[in-house]
């Protein structure tokens, strides 16, 4: 194959400019899905897609596609990208590396005058993070037929604003149907968000699959009362039950399966006053494993622990599983394409499984899919100090370039 060279300076300057949008004082970004900051990021991305000569289309879920024609316009495209929405006060690399890396790949091909057989489509998926609108990976989930459009557009944030209204407000309620219509394969470059590649001293990871996971919403309803005169045996304290379940989730991960992880990440206490016994607590539980049976058993156990805790404290409770994603093993051909691309680019690599969810999980249900990881310094992510050495970002993008070219050759 003819030589194609990434323009590292252009790529780095773009990455820095892009992450000025929603930049936080602590060096992270705050660009939650469909926020004004997310709109500004989308606008800049569309401008760059168009400057790169890509034909831009926005679909009904606000997913942004940039298409580059190949010699065979009717051939199914190679699709590659990630997401640009962020956590609240999240990191600058999560998702962005995969979208801007994909853009750099198509521009480097242009610079080299290389036309692929298959069309190429770069994509930025809506609402991958799922922090403002649950569940996560909503844009890719509708595209892959895992959620229907009406359900997704009706999902509400904590302030009761629907996904559809917010998409319209920021001007990204696109006309293109949000449905897959022939994808040759999908690649996603992403930061590992864990410690393994850094510990192994490697720049590239070949991802073999993604954990399955469940997201649960729990509510305990007790009685507010005065923190002073109320005798301990007269209390119905919603937070004590919450603490019991939190402890049980931690203990469950020690026995429920060797790769099982569990997190109580979001907790709302009412009335949340220093001298009032908590009347109501709403919280979330996130459990994950590469073994679906382990996740199933963990969900059942959490449900039991909630009921037991409510009974002990004399509370009402509500338990709802709001998202369940089975573990996904990626396509062997895509995995080997990435491994060969890493070797061709001169990078040692390690095969690993992702504990983080990705849009690739849903794409894997409709097209051969593979992922490339680059290391996260100290294994940190979903935190403003998230960092990946630029040389590693470039390494991952070199691998993406080769993998895309290989699969785009008929
Ligand atoms: O939850 C996840 O793993 C992803 O960041 N949405
Ligand atoms: Mn991500
Ligand atoms: Mn994330």
PDB file of N, CA, C and O in Angstrom, residues 57-125:
ATOM      1  N   UNK A  57     -23.839  14.310   7.075  1.00  0.00           N
ATOM      2  CA  UNK A  57     -25.275  14.073   7.290  1.00  0.00           C
ATOM      3  C   UNK A  57     -25.512  13.909   8.781  1.00  0.00           C
ATOM      4  O   UNK A  57     -24.670  13.349   9.497  1.00  0.00           O
ATOM      5  N   UNK A  58     -26.636  14.470   9.223  1.00  0.00           N
ATOM      6  CA  UNK A  58     -27.033  14.402  10.630  1.00  0.00           C
ATOM      7  C   UNK A  58     -28.301  13.538  10.679  1.00  0.00           C
ATOM      8  O   UNK A  58     -29.235  13.776   9.896  1.00  0.00           O
ATOM      9  N   UNK A  59     -28.327  12.560  11.585  1.00  0.00           N
ATOM     10  CA  UNK A  59     -29.536  11.719  11.583  1.00  0.00           C
ATOM     11  C   UNK A  59     -30.518  12.141  12.682  1.00  0.00           C
ATOM     12  O   UNK A  59     -30.266  13.095  13.443  1.00  0.00           O
ATOM     13  N   UNK A  60     -31.592  11.397  12.828  1.00  0.00           N
ATOM     14  CA  UNK A  60     -32.692  11.798  13.732  1.00  0.00           C
ATOM     15  C   UNK A  60     -32.264  11.807  15.206  1.00  0.00           C
ATOM     16  O   UNK A  60     -32.939  12.371  16.050  1.00  0.00           O
ATOM     17  N   UNK A  61     -31.151  11.139  15.514  1.00  0.00           N
ATOM     18  CA  UNK A  61     -30.664  11.153  16.904  1.00  0.00           C
ATOM     19  C   UNK A  61     -29.483  12.107  17.079  1.00  0.00           C
ATOM     20  O   UNK A  61     -28.814  12.103  18.099  1.00  0.00           O
ATOM     21  N   UNK A  62     -29.221  12.892  16.001  1.00  0.00           N
ATOM     22  CA  UNK A  62     -28.121  13.842  16.100  1.00  0.00           C
ATOM     23  C   UNK A  62     -26.757  13.221  15.901  1.00  0.00           C
ATOM     24  O   UNK A  62     -25.731  13.862  16.111  1.00  0.00           O
ATOM     25  N   UNK A  63     -26.738  11.922  15.491  1.00  0.00           N
ATOM     26  CA  UNK A  63     -25.434  11.334  15.139  1.00  0.00           C
ATOM     27  C   UNK A  63     -24.886  12.065  13.910  1.00  0.00           C
ATOM     28  O   UNK A  63     -25.646  12.336  12.964  1.00  0.00           O
ATOM     29  N   UNK A  64     -23.617  12.396  13.913  1.00  0.00           N
ATOM     30  CA  UNK A  64     -23.006  13.175  12.832  1.00  0.00           C
ATOM     31  C   UNK A  64     -22.119  12.251  11.998  1.00  0.00           C
ATOM     32  O   UNK A  64     -21.203  11.616  12.554  1.00  0.00           O
ATOM     33  N   UNK A  65     -22.390  12.151  10.693  1.00  0.00           N
ATOM     34  CA  UNK A  65     -21.603  11.308   9.787  1.00  0.00           C
ATOM     35  C   UNK A  65     -20.889  12.202   8.772  1.00  0.00           C
ATOM     36  O   UNK A  65     -21.450  13.194   8.304  1.00  0.00           O
ATOM     37  N   UNK A  66     -19.646  11.832   8.441  1.00  0.00           N
ATOM     38  CA  UNK A  66     -18.924  12.510   7.343  1.00  0.00           C
ATOM     39  C   UNK A  66     -18.486  11.436   6.359  1.00  0.00           C
ATOM     40  O   UNK A  66     -17.751  10.528   6.743  1.00  0.00           O
ATOM     41  N   UNK A  67     -18.959  11.527   5.107  1.00  0.00           N
ATOM     42  CA  UNK A  67     -18.731  10.446   4.134  1.00  0.00           C
ATOM     43  C   UNK A  67     -17.678  10.856   3.105  1.00  0.00           C
ATOM     44  O   UNK A  67     -17.711  11.973   2.578  1.00  0.00           O
ATOM     45  N   UNK A  68     -16.762   9.937   2.803  1.00  0.00           N
ATOM     46  CA  UNK A  68     -15.734  10.135   1.765  1.00  0.00           C
ATOM     47  C   UNK A  68     -15.927   9.046   0.736  1.00  0.00           C
ATOM     48  O   UNK A  68     -15.829   7.866   1.048  1.00  0.00           O
ATOM     49  N   UNK A  69     -16.264   9.399  -0.473  1.00  0.00           N
ATOM     50  CA  UNK A  69     -16.572   8.396  -1.496  1.00  0.00           C
ATOM     51  C   UNK A  69     -15.347   7.547  -1.826  1.00  0.00           C
ATOM     52  O   UNK A  69     -14.209   8.002  -1.696  1.00  0.00           O
ATOM     53  N   UNK A  70     -15.605   6.324  -2.231  1.00  0.00           N
ATOM     54  CA  UNK A  70     -14.531   5.442  -2.679  1.00  0.00           C
ATOM     55  C   UNK A  70     -14.709   5.164  -4.162  1.00  0.00           C
ATOM     56  O   UNK A  70     -15.597   5.735  -4.808  1.00  0.00           O
ATOM     57  N   UNK A  71     -13.882   4.284  -4.687  1.00  0.00           N
ATOM     58  CA  UNK A  71     -13.986   3.942  -6.111  1.00  0.00           C
ATOM     59  C   UNK A  71     -15.296   3.208  -6.386  1.00  0.00           C
ATOM     60  O   UNK A  71     -15.836   3.214  -7.472  1.00  0.00           O
ATOM     61  N   UNK A  72     -15.807   2.519  -5.354  1.00  0.00           N
ATOM     62  CA  UNK A  72     -17.039   1.743  -5.528  1.00  0.00           C
ATOM     63  C   UNK A  72     -18.142   2.342  -4.643  1.00  0.00           C
ATOM     64  O   UNK A  72     -18.371   1.857  -3.522  1.00  0.00           O
ATOM     65  N   UNK A  73     -18.830   3.361  -5.146  1.00  0.00           N
ATOM     66  CA  UNK A  73     -19.770   4.107  -4.309  1.00  0.00           C
ATOM     67  C   UNK A  73     -20.899   3.249  -3.732  1.00  0.00           C
ATOM     68  O   UNK A  73     -21.472   3.565  -2.715  1.00  0.00           O
ATOM     69  N   UNK A  74     -21.187   2.102  -4.390  1.00  0.00           N
ATOM     70  CA  UNK A  74     -22.283   1.257  -3.878  1.00  0.00           C
ATOM     71  C   UNK A  74     -21.816   0.240  -2.845  1.00  0.00           C
ATOM     72  O   UNK A  74     -22.628  -0.474  -2.252  1.00  0.00           O
ATOM     73  N   UNK A  75     -20.500   0.195  -2.648  1.00  0.00           N
ATOM     74  CA  UNK A  75     -19.995  -0.782  -1.655  1.00  0.00           C
ATOM     75  C   UNK A  75     -20.335  -0.277  -0.252  1.00  0.00           C
ATOM     76  O   UNK A  75     -20.410   0.939  -0.012  1.00  0.00           O
ATOM     77  N   UNK A  76     -20.563  -1.215   0.655  1.00  0.00           N
ATOM     78  CA  UNK A  76     -20.819  -0.810   2.054  1.00  0.00           C
ATOM     79  C   UNK A  76     -19.590  -0.085   2.597  1.00  0.00           C
ATOM     80  O   UNK A  76     -18.466  -0.544   2.388  1.00  0.00           O
ATOM     81  N   UNK A  77     -19.793   0.997   3.313  1.00  0.00           N
ATOM     82  CA  UNK A  77     -18.653   1.796   3.814  1.00  0.00           C
ATOM     83  C   UNK A  77     -17.979   1.168   5.023  1.00  0.00           C
ATOM     84  O   UNK A  77     -18.577   0.362   5.734  1.00  0.00           O
ATOM     85  N   UNK A  78     -16.725   1.553   5.199  1.00  0.00           N
ATOM     86  CA  UNK A  78     -16.051   1.306   6.483  1.00  0.00           C
ATOM     87  C   UNK A  78     -16.400   2.496   7.370  1.00  0.00           C
ATOM     88  O   UNK A  78     -16.183   3.640   6.985  1.00  0.00           O
ATOM     89  N   UNK A  79     -16.988   2.195   8.521  1.00  0.00           N
ATOM     90  CA  UNK A  79     -17.464   3.238   9.444  1.00  0.00           C
ATOM     91  C   UNK A  79     -16.485   3.279  10.607  1.00  0.00           C
ATOM     92  O   UNK A  79     -16.083   2.221  11.125  1.00  0.00           O
ATOM     93  N   UNK A  80     -16.076   4.477  11.040  1.00  0.00           N
ATOM     94  CA  UNK A  80     -15.170   4.562  12.191  1.00  0.00           C
ATOM     95  C   UNK A  80     -15.341   5.919  12.864  1.00  0.00           C
ATOM     96  O   UNK A  80     -15.623   6.917  12.203  1.00  0.00           O
ATOM     97  N   UNK A  81     -15.221   5.907  14.195  1.00  0.00           N
ATOM     98  CA  UNK A  81     -15.418   7.144  14.963  1.00  0.00           C
ATOM     99  C   UNK A  81     -15.598   6.836  16.429  1.00  0.00           C
ATOM    100  O   UNK A  81     -15.133   5.800  16.925  1.00  0.00           O
ATOM    101  N   UNK A  82     -16.279   7.722  17.135  1.00  0.00           N
ATOM    102  CA  UNK A  82     -16.531   7.570  18.571  1.00  0.00           C
ATOM    103  C   UNK A  82     -17.526   8.654  19.009  1.00  0.00           C
ATOM    104  O   UNK A  82     -18.506   8.862  18.291  1.00  0.00           O
ATOM    105  N   UNK A  83     -17.254   9.363  20.098  1.00  0.00           N
ATOM    106  CA  UNK A  83     -18.237  10.351  20.604  1.00  0.00           C
ATOM    107  C   UNK A  83     -17.530  11.594  21.122  1.00  0.00           C
ATOM    108  O   UNK A  83     -16.346  11.547  21.455  1.00  0.00           O
ATOM    109  N   UNK A  84     -18.259  12.717  21.168  1.00  0.00           N
ATOM    110  CA  UNK A  84     -17.635  13.946  21.704  1.00  0.00           C
ATOM    111  C   UNK A  84     -18.410  14.510  22.894  1.00  0.00           C
ATOM    112  O   UNK A  84     -18.010  15.535  23.457  1.00  0.00           O
ATOM    113  N   UNK A  85     -19.508  13.839  23.309  1.00  0.00           N
ATOM    114  CA  UNK A  85     -20.128  14.288  24.562  1.00  0.00           C
ATOM    115  C   UNK A  85     -19.230  13.820  25.709  1.00  0.00           C
ATOM    116  O   UNK A  85     -18.520  12.822  25.575  1.00  0.00           O
ATOM    117  N   UNK A  86     -19.270  14.556  26.831  1.00  0.00           N
ATOM    118  CA  UNK A  86     -18.351  14.193  27.932  1.00  0.00           C
ATOM    119  C   UNK A  86     -19.128  13.946  29.223  1.00  0.00           C
ATOM    120  O   UNK A  86     -20.329  14.224  29.312  1.00  0.00           O
ATOM    121  N   UNK A  87     -18.437  13.448  30.181  1.00  0.00           N
ATOM    122  CA  UNK A  87     -18.940  13.379  31.544  1.00  0.00           C
ATOM    123  C   UNK A  87     -19.091  14.814  32.065  1.00  0.00           C
ATOM    124  O   UNK A  87     -18.502  15.748  31.505  1.00  0.00           O
ATOM    125  N   UNK A  88     -19.816  15.013  33.148  1.00  0.00           N
ATOM    126  CA  UNK A  88     -19.752  16.310  33.827  1.00  0.00           C
ATOM    127  C   UNK A  88     -18.330  16.408  34.387  1.00  0.00           C
ATOM    128  O   UNK A  88     -17.883  15.507  35.083  1.00  0.00           O
ATOM    129  N   UNK A  89     -17.603  17.448  33.986  1.00  0.00           N
ATOM    130  CA  UNK A  89     -16.202  17.573  34.467  1.00  0.00           C
ATOM    131  C   UNK A  89     -15.430  16.289  34.200  1.00  0.00           C
ATOM    132  O   UNK A  89     -14.889  15.653  35.108  1.00  0.00           O
ATOM    133  N   UNK A  90     -15.409  15.935  32.931  1.00  0.00           N
ATOM    134  CA  UNK A  90     -14.730  14.702  32.530  1.00  0.00           C
ATOM    135  C   UNK A  90     -13.377  14.991  31.901  1.00  0.00           C
ATOM    136  O   UNK A  90     -12.825  16.084  32.047  1.00  0.00           O
ATOM    137  N   UNK A  91     -12.888  13.977  31.169  1.00  0.00           N
ATOM    138  CA  UNK A  91     -11.550  14.092  30.583  1.00  0.00           C
ATOM    139  C   UNK A  91     -11.593  14.550  29.130  1.00  0.00           C
ATOM    140  O   UNK A  91     -12.619  14.475  28.469  1.00  0.00           O
ATOM    141  N   UNK A  92     -10.425  14.996  28.633  1.00  0.00           N
ATOM    142  CA  UNK A  92     -10.336  15.565  27.282  1.00  0.00           C
ATOM    143  C   UNK A  92     -10.136  14.505  26.212  1.00  0.00           C
ATOM    144  O   UNK A  92     -10.223  14.800  25.010  1.00  0.00           O
ATOM    145  N   UNK A  93      -9.832  13.262  26.621  1.00  0.00           N
ATOM    146  CA  UNK A  93      -9.451  12.242  25.641  1.00  0.00           C
ATOM    147  C   UNK A  93     -10.580  11.243  25.348  1.00  0.00           C
ATOM    148  O   UNK A  93     -10.668  10.722  24.238  1.00  0.00           O
ATOM    149  N   UNK A  94     -11.437  11.028  26.325  1.00  0.00           N
ATOM    150  CA  UNK A  94     -12.529  10.043  26.225  1.00  0.00           C
ATOM    151  C   UNK A  94     -13.444  10.397  25.049  1.00  0.00           C
ATOM    152  O   UNK A  94     -14.136  11.409  25.087  1.00  0.00           O
ATOM    153  N   UNK A  95     -13.411   9.576  24.018  1.00  0.00           N
ATOM    154  CA  UNK A  95     -14.268   9.796  22.845  1.00  0.00           C
ATOM    155  C   UNK A  95     -13.614  10.681  21.788  1.00  0.00           C
ATOM    156  O   UNK A  95     -13.565  10.335  20.598  1.00  0.00           O
ATOM    157  N   UNK A  96     -13.080  11.816  22.219  1.00  0.00           N
ATOM    158  CA  UNK A  96     -12.543  12.808  21.270  1.00  0.00           C
ATOM    159  C   UNK A  96     -11.391  12.215  20.458  1.00  0.00           C
ATOM    160  O   UNK A  96     -11.272  12.458  19.248  1.00  0.00           O
ATOM    161  N   UNK A  97     -10.561  11.415  21.101  1.00  0.00           N
ATOM    162  CA  UNK A  97      -9.433  10.788  20.394  1.00  0.00           C
ATOM    163  C   UNK A  97      -9.934   9.979  19.196  1.00  0.00           C
ATOM    164  O   UNK A  97      -9.364  10.015  18.100  1.00  0.00           O
ATOM    165  N   UNK A  98     -11.071   9.298  19.389  1.00  0.00           N
ATOM    166  CA  UNK A  98     -11.587   8.436  18.322  1.00  0.00           C
ATOM    167  C   UNK A  98     -12.216   9.208  17.180  1.00  0.00           C
ATOM    168  O   UNK A  98     -12.146   8.801  16.017  1.00  0.00           O
ATOM    169  N   UNK A  99     -12.817  10.367  17.492  1.00  0.00           N
ATOM    170  CA  UNK A  99     -13.467  11.149  16.426  1.00  0.00           C
ATOM    171  C   UNK A  99     -12.419  11.966  15.667  1.00  0.00           C
ATOM    172  O   UNK A  99     -12.349  11.920  14.435  1.00  0.00           O
ATOM    173  N   UNK A 100     -11.561  12.667  16.407  1.00  0.00           N
ATOM    174  CA  UNK A 100     -10.541  13.483  15.714  1.00  0.00           C
ATOM    175  C   UNK A 100      -9.471  12.596  15.074  1.00  0.00           C
ATOM    176  O   UNK A 100      -8.899  12.951  14.038  1.00  0.00           O
ATOM    177  N   UNK A 101      -9.239  11.435  15.657  1.00  0.00           N
ATOM    178  CA  UNK A 101      -8.309  10.490  15.022  1.00  0.00           C
ATOM    179  C   UNK A 101      -8.867  10.008  13.689  1.00  0.00           C
ATOM    180  O   UNK A 101      -8.157   9.905  12.684  1.00  0.00           O
ATOM    181  N   UNK A 102     -10.173   9.755  13.655  1.00  0.00           N
ATOM    182  CA  UNK A 102     -10.815   9.324  12.408  1.00  0.00           C
ATOM    183  C   UNK A 102     -10.739  10.431  11.357  1.00  0.00           C
ATOM    184  O   UNK A 102     -10.457  10.178  10.173  1.00  0.00           O
ATOM    185  N   UNK A 103     -10.960  11.672  11.796  1.00  0.00           N
ATOM    186  CA  UNK A 103     -10.872  12.808  10.864  1.00  0.00           C
ATOM    187  C   UNK A 103      -9.458  12.937  10.318  1.00  0.00           C
ATOM    188  O   UNK A 103      -9.247  13.146   9.112  1.00  0.00           O
ATOM    189  N   UNK A 104      -8.483  12.737  11.176  1.00  0.00           N
ATOM    190  CA  UNK A 104      -7.081  12.837  10.725  1.00  0.00           C
ATOM    191  C   UNK A 104      -6.759  11.743   9.714  1.00  0.00           C
ATOM    192  O   UNK A 104      -6.063  11.972   8.723  1.00  0.00           O
ATOM    193  N   UNK A 105      -7.332  10.567   9.908  1.00  0.00           N
ATOM    194  CA  UNK A 105      -7.113   9.456   8.958  1.00  0.00           C
ATOM    195  C   UNK A 105      -7.606   9.846   7.574  1.00  0.00           C
ATOM    196  O   UNK A 105      -6.885   9.710   6.575  1.00  0.00           O
ATOM    197  N   UNK A 106      -8.827  10.384   7.484  1.00  0.00           N
ATOM    198  CA  UNK A 106      -9.349  10.715   6.142  1.00  0.00           C
ATOM    199  C   UNK A 106      -8.565  11.871   5.528  1.00  0.00           C
ATOM    200  O   UNK A 106      -8.296  11.907   4.330  1.00  0.00           O
ATOM    201  N   UNK A 107      -8.112  12.811   6.362  1.00  0.00           N
ATOM    202  CA  UNK A 107      -7.340  13.937   5.803  1.00  0.00           C
ATOM    203  C   UNK A 107      -5.971  13.485   5.329  1.00  0.00           C
ATOM    204  O   UNK A 107      -5.476  13.935   4.293  1.00  0.00           O
ATOM    205  N   UNK A 108      -5.371  12.557   6.068  1.00  0.00           N
ATOM    206  CA  UNK A 108      -4.052  12.045   5.643  1.00  0.00           C
ATOM    207  C   UNK A 108      -4.179  11.281   4.327  1.00  0.00           C
ATOM    208  O   UNK A 108      -3.310  11.366   3.450  1.00  0.00           O
ATOM    209  N   UNK A 109      -5.290  10.559   4.172  1.00  0.00           N
ATOM    210  CA  UNK A 109      -5.532   9.864   2.885  1.00  0.00           C
ATOM    211  C   UNK A 109      -5.668  10.885   1.755  1.00  0.00           C
ATOM    212  O   UNK A 109      -5.100  10.721   0.673  1.00  0.00           O
ATOM    213  N   UNK A 110      -6.388  11.967   2.065  1.00  0.00           N
ATOM    214  CA  UNK A 110      -6.528  13.039   1.061  1.00  0.00           C
ATOM    215  C   UNK A 110      -5.170  13.624   0.697  1.00  0.00           C
ATOM    216  O   UNK A 110      -4.827  13.771  -0.476  1.00  0.00           O
ATOM    217  N   UNK A 111      -4.384  13.932   1.740  1.00  0.00           N
ATOM    218  CA  UNK A 111      -3.059  14.531   1.489  1.00  0.00           C
ATOM    219  C   UNK A 111      -2.224  13.640   0.558  1.00  0.00           C
ATOM    220  O   UNK A 111      -1.453  14.118  -0.261  1.00  0.00           O
ATOM    221  N   UNK A 112      -2.415  12.325   0.725  1.00  0.00           N
ATOM    222  CA  UNK A 112      -1.600  11.370  -0.061  1.00  0.00           C
ATOM    223  C   UNK A 112      -2.277  11.019  -1.386  1.00  0.00           C
ATOM    224  O   UNK A 112      -1.772  10.212  -2.164  1.00  0.00           O
ATOM    225  N   UNK A 113      -3.475  11.588  -1.619  1.00  0.00           N
ATOM    226  CA  UNK A 113      -4.188  11.303  -2.873  1.00  0.00           C
ATOM    227  C   UNK A 113      -4.627   9.852  -2.973  1.00  0.00           C
ATOM    228  O   UNK A 113      -4.756   9.283  -4.054  1.00  0.00           O
ATOM    229  N   UNK A 114      -4.861   9.242  -1.825  1.00  0.00           N
ATOM    230  CA  UNK A 114      -5.281   7.828  -1.819  1.00  0.00           C
ATOM    231  C   UNK A 114      -6.810   7.743  -1.796  1.00  0.00           C
ATOM    232  O   UNK A 114      -7.462   8.342  -0.950  1.00  0.00           O
ATOM    233  N   UNK A 115      -7.346   7.011  -2.792  1.00  0.00           N
ATOM    234  CA  UNK A 115      -8.796   6.750  -2.811  1.00  0.00           C
ATOM    235  C   UNK A 115      -8.991   5.277  -2.472  1.00  0.00           C
ATOM    236  O   UNK A 115      -8.333   4.411  -3.065  1.00  0.00           O
ATOM    237  N   UNK A 116      -9.824   5.005  -1.528  1.00  0.00           N
ATOM    238  CA  UNK A 116     -10.063   3.608  -1.130  1.00  0.00           C
ATOM    239  C   UNK A 116     -11.141   3.006  -2.027  1.00  0.00           C
ATOM    240  O   UNK A 116     -11.902   3.738  -2.676  1.00  0.00           O
ATOM    241  N   UNK A 117     -11.202   1.721  -2.086  1.00  0.00           N
ATOM    242  CA  UNK A 117     -12.269   1.076  -2.872  1.00  0.00           C
ATOM    243  C   UNK A 117     -13.627   1.394  -2.254  1.00  0.00           C
ATOM    244  O   UNK A 117     -14.538   1.902  -2.908  1.00  0.00           O
ATOM    245  N   UNK A 118     -13.717   1.097  -0.952  1.00  0.00           N
ATOM    246  CA  UNK A 118     -15.001   1.328  -0.260  1.00  0.00           C
ATOM    247  C   UNK A 118     -15.119   2.799   0.155  1.00  0.00           C
ATOM    248  O   UNK A 118     -14.107   3.442   0.468  1.00  0.00           O
ATOM    249  N   UNK A 119     -16.347   3.298   0.248  1.00  0.00           N
ATOM    250  CA  UNK A 119     -16.516   4.615   0.884  1.00  0.00           C
ATOM    251  C   UNK A 119     -16.086   4.517   2.352  1.00  0.00           C
ATOM    252  O   UNK A 119     -16.125   3.436   2.955  1.00  0.00           O
ATOM    253  N   UNK A 120     -15.687   5.651   2.901  1.00  0.00           N
ATOM    254  CA  UNK A 120     -15.358   5.739   4.336  1.00  0.00           C
ATOM    255  C   UNK A 120     -16.386   6.652   4.996  1.00  0.00           C
ATOM    256  O   UNK A 120     -16.779   7.665   4.409  1.00  0.00           O
ATOM    257  N   UNK A 121     -16.822   6.296   6.195  1.00  0.00           N
ATOM    258  CA  UNK A 121     -17.716   7.200   6.934  1.00  0.00           C
ATOM    259  C   UNK A 121     -17.166   7.380   8.346  1.00  0.00           C
ATOM    260  O   UNK A 121     -16.957   6.392   9.073  1.00  0.00           O
ATOM    261  N   UNK A 122     -16.919   8.659   8.671  1.00  0.00           N
ATOM    262  CA  UNK A 122     -16.491   9.016  10.025  1.00  0.00           C
ATOM    263  C   UNK A 122     -17.750   9.366  10.810  1.00  0.00           C
ATOM    264  O   UNK A 122     -18.671   9.975  10.249  1.00  0.00           O
ATOM    265  N   UNK A 123     -17.814   8.971  12.079  1.00  0.00           N
ATOM    266  CA  UNK A 123     -19.057   9.217  12.828  1.00  0.00           C
ATOM    267  C   UNK A 123     -18.751   9.737  14.240  1.00  0.00           C
ATOM    268  O   UNK A 123     -17.746   9.357  14.855  1.00  0.00           O
ATOM    269  N   UNK A 124     -19.644  10.621  14.710  1.00  0.00           N
ATOM    270  CA  UNK A 124     -19.629  11.062  16.109  1.00  0.00           C
ATOM    271  C   UNK A 124     -21.019  10.758  16.662  1.00  0.00           C
ATOM    272  O   UNK A 124     -22.013  11.360  16.220  1.00  0.00           O
ATOM    273  N   UNK A 125     -21.062   9.809  17.610  1.00  0.00           N
ATOM    274  CA  UNK A 125     -22.351   9.313  18.118  1.00  0.00           C
ATOM    275  C   UNK A 125     -22.897  10.242  19.206  1.00  0.00           C
ATOM    276  O   UNK A 125     -22.135  10.782  20.012  1.00  0.00           O
TER     277      UNK A 125
END
